[in-house]
Tab-separated table of C-alpha atoms in Angstrom:
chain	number	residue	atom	x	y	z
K	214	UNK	CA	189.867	167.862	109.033
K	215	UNK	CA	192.217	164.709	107.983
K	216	UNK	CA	195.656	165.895	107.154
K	217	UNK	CA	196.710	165.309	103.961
K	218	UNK	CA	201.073	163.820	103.645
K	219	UNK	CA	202.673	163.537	100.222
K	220	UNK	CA	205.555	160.841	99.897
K	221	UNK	CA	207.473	161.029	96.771
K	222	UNK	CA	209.613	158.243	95.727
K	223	UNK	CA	206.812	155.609	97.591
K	224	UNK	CA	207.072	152.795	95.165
K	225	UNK	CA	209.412	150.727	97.822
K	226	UNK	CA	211.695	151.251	100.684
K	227	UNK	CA	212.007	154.364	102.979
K	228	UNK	CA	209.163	156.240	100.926
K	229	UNK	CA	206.869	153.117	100.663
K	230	UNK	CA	207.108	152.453	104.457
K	231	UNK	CA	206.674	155.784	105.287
K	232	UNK	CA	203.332	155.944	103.425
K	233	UNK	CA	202.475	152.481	105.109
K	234	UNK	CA	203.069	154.345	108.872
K	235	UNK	CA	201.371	157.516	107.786
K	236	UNK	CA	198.251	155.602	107.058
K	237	UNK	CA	198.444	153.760	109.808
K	238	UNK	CA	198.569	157.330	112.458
K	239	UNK	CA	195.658	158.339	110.365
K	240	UNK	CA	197.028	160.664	107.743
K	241	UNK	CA	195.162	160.705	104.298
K	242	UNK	CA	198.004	159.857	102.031
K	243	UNK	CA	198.830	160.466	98.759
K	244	UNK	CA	201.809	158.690	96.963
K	245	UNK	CA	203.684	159.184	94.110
K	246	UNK	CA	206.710	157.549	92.084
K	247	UNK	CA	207.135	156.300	88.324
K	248	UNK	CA	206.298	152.755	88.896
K	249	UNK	CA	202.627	153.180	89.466
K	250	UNK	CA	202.304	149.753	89.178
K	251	UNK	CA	203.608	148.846	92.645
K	252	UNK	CA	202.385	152.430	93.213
K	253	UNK	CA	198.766	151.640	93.687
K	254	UNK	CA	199.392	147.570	95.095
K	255	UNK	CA	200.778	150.122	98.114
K	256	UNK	CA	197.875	152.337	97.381
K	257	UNK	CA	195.339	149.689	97.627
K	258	UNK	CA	197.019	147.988	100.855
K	259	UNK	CA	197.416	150.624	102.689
K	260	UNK	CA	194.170	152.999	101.746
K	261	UNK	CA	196.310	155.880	99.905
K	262	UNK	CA	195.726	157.332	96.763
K	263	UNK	CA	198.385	156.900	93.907
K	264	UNK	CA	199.329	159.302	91.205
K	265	UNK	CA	202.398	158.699	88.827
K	266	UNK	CA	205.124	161.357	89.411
K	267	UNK	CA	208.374	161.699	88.387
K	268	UNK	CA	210.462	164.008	89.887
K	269	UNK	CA	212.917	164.729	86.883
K	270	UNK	CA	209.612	166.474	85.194
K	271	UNK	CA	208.422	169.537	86.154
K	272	UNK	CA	205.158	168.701	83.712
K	273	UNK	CA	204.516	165.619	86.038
K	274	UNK	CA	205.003	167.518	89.146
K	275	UNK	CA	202.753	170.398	87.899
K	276	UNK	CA	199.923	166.940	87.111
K	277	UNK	CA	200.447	165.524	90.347
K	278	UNK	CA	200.555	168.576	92.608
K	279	UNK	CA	197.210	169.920	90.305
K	280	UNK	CA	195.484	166.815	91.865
K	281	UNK	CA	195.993	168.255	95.442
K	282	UNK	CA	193.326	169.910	97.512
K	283	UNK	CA	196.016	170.573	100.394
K	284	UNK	CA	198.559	169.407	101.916
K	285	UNK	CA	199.835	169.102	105.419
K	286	UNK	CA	203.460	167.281	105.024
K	287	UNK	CA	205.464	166.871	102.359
K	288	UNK	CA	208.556	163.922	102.732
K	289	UNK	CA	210.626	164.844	99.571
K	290	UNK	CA	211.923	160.970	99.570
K	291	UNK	CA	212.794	160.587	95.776
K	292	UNK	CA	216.333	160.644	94.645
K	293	UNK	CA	219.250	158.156	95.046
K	294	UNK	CA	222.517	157.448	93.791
K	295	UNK	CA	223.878	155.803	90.830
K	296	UNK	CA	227.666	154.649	90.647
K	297	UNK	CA	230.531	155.248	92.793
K	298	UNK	CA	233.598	155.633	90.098
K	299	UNK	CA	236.423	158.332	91.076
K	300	UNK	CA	235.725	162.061	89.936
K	301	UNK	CA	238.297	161.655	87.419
K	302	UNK	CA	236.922	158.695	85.790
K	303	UNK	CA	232.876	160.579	86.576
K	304	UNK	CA	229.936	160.493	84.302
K	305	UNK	CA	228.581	163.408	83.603
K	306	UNK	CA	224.994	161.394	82.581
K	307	UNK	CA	225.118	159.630	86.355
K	308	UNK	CA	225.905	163.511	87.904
K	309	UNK	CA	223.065	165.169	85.829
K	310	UNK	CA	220.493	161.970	86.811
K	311	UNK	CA	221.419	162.076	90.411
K	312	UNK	CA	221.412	166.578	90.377
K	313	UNK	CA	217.586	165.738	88.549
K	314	UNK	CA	216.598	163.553	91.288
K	315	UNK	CA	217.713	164.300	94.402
K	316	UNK	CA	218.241	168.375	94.393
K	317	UNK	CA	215.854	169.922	91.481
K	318	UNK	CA	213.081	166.908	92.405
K	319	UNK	CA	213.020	168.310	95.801
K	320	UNK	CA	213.529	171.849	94.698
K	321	UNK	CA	210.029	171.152	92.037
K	322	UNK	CA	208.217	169.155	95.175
K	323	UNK	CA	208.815	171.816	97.468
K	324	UNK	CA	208.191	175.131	95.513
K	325	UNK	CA	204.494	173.544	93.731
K	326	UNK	CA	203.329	172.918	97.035
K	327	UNK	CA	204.339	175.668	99.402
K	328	UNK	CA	201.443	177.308	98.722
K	329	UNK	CA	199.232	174.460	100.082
K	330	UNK	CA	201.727	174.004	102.809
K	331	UNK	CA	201.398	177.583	104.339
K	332	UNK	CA	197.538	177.741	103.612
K	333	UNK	CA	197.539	174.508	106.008
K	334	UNK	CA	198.124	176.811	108.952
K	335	UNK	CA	200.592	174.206	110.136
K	336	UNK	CA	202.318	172.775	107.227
K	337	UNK	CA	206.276	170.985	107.174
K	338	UNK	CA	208.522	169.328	104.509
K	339	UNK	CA	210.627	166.567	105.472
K	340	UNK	CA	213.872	166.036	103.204
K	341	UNK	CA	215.800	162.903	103.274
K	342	UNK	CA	218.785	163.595	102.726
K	343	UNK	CA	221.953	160.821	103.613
K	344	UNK	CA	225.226	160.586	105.632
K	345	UNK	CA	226.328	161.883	101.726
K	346	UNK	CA	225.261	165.185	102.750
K	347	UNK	CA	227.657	165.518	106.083
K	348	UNK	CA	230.813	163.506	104.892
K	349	UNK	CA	232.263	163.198	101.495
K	350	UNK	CA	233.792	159.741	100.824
K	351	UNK	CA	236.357	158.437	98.002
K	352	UNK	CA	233.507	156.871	95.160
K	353	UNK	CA	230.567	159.129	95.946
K	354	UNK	CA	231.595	162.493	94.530
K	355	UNK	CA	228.135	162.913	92.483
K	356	UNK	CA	225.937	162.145	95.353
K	357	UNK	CA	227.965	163.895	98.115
K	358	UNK	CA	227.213	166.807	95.657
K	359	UNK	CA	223.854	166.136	95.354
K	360	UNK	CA	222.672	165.379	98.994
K	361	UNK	CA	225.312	168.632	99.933
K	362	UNK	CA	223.056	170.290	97.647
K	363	UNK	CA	219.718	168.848	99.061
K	364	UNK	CA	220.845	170.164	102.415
K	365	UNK	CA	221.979	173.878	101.296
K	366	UNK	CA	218.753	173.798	99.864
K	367	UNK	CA	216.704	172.546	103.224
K	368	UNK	CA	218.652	174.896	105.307
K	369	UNK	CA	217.931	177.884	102.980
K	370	UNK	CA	213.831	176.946	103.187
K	371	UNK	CA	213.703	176.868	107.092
K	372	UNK	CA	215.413	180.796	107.101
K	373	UNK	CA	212.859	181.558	104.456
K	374	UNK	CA	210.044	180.187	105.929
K	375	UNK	CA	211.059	181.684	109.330
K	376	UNK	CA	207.477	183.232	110.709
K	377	UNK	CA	205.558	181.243	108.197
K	378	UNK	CA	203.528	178.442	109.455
K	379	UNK	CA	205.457	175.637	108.158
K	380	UNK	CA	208.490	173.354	110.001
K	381	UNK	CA	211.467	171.810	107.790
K	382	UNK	CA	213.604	168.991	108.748
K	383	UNK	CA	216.491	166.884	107.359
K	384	UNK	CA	216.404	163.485	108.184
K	385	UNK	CA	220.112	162.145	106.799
K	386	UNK	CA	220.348	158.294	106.966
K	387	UNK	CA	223.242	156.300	106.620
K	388	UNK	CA	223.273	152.571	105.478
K	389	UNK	CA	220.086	151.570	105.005
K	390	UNK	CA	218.941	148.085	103.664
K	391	UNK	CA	216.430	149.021	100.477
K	392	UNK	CA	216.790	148.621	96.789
K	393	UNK	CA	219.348	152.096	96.856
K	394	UNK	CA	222.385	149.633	96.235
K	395	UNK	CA	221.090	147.675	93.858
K	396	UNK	CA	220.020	150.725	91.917
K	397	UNK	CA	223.265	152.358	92.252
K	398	UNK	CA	225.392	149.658	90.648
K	399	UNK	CA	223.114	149.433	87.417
K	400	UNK	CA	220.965	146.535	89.308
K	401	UNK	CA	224.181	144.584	90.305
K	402	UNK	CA	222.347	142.371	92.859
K	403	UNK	CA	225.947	140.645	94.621
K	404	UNK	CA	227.740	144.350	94.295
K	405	UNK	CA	225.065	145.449	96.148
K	406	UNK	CA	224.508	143.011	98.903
K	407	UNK	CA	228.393	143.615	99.468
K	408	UNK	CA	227.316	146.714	101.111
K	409	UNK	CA	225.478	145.313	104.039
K	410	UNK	CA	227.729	142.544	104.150
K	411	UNK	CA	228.602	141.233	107.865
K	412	UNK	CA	226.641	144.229	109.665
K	413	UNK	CA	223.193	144.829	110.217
K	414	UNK	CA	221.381	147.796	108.054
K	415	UNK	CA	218.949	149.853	109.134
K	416	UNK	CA	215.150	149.303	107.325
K	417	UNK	CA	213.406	151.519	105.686
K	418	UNK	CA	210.976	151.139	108.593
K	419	UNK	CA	213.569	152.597	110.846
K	420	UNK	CA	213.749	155.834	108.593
K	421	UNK	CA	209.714	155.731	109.115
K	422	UNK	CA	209.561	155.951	112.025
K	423	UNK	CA	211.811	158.620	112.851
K	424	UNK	CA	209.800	160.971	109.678
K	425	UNK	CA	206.318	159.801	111.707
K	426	UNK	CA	207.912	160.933	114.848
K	427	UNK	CA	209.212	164.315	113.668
K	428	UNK	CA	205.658	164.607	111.899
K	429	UNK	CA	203.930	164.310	114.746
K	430	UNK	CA	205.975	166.574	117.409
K	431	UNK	CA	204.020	169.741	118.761
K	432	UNK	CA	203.650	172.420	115.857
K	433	UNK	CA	205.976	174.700	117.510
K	434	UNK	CA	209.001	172.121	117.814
K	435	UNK	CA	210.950	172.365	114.583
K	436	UNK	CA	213.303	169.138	114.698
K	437	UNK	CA	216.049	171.025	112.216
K	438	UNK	CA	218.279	167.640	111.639
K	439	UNK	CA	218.563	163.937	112.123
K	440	UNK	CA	221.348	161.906	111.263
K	441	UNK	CA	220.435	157.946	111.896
K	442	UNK	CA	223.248	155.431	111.591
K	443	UNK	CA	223.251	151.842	112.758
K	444	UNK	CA	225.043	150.504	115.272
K	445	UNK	CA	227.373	149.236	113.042
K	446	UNK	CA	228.546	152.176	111.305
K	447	UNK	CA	230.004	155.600	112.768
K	448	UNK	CA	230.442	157.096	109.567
K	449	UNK	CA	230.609	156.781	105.996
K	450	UNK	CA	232.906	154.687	104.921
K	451	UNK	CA	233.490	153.059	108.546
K	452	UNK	CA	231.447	150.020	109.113
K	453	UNK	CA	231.885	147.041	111.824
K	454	UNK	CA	231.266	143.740	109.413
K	455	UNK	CA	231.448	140.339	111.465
């Protein structure tokens, strides 16, 4: 039987290329994200099936997972960050968004479809997490929460799901060049080109490929974490620019 891979958060970037390699290994793939208008162009190039989720909503999870026969791999890829002011100057609005998104989206994701995920005989959930999650950095006290939170939360399912049928990973990326920037200053296109100014980013394809590869190891290889950095960077906030 084909296996069946969920990508949240598939509209563009890391989630959208991951669906585009997941189709391409064979995987029937269903995508999800609020703009189901470049939802289903993806849908329709790449031979997935689009349904409009968002995350924030447990209705529209409840819809979207109801739609599922099964479900082999879930890549919890929604989420993101939005502004980089100091805690003491925070937004509580941009905290509660980004705690929505990134943690109780993946918490929603993950607890509708376990049940699908176990029955699978061989199921795993892929979170993508961020550098955020390892190393707090001056400007990104909401998401350093967030992803911290994301990865609590990862690390909690895999001792859970210990003797279940059913691998988790972490994938934790650091600068990678996708619309998260541009999102995260309120659609600031030159703030956010700034931030892969004089280095070379990682693409979303990048992150892709290392999700396809963990997807596809040997059902008793759990790969537990993955931090991916480009050459350029060797942490958070240090970056080689040219």
């Amino acid at each position: 039987m084909t296996r069946t891979a969920v990508v949240t958060g598939a509209s563009s970037g890391i989630g959208a290329a991951t669906a585009r390699q997941l189709a391409e290994q064979g995987w029937d793939v269903v995508i999800g994200a609020r703009r189901v208008d470049r939802l289903q162009a993806l849908a329709d190039e790449i031979g997935a099936r689009a349904l409009p989720l968002d995350v924030t909503d447990q209705a529209s999870v409840d819809a979207f997972c109801a739609e599922l026969e099964r479900c082999d791999l879930l890549v919890n890829n929604a989420g993101g960050a939005l502004g980089a002011a100091p805690i003491a100057e925070s937004d509580d609005a941009e905290w509660q968004a980004m705690f929505d998104s990134n943690v109780l989206g993946t918490l929603r994701m993950t607890r509708a479809l376990l049940p699908k995920l176990i029955a699978s005989g061989d199921g795993m959930v892929i979170n993508i997490g961020s550098i955020a999650a390892r190393e707090p950095y001056r400007g990104g006290g909401g998401y350093n929460a967030a992803k911290h939170a994301v990865a609590a939360l990862t690390r909690v399912l895999r001792i859970e799901l210990l003797g279940q049928p059913v691998r988790v990973t972490e994938i934790d990326p650091g600068l990678v060049q996708t619309e998260f920037a541009t999102v995260r200053f309120g659609g600031d296109e030159e703030k956010a080109a700034k931030v892969y100014e004089g280095m070379t980013p990682m693409r979303g394809e990048d992150i892709a490929e290392a999700i396809v590869w963990v997807a596809s190891r040997p059902s008793h290889v759990n790969i537990d974490t993955m931090l991916m950095l480009a050459r350029d960077q060797t942490s958070a906030q240090v970056v080689h620019r040219s």
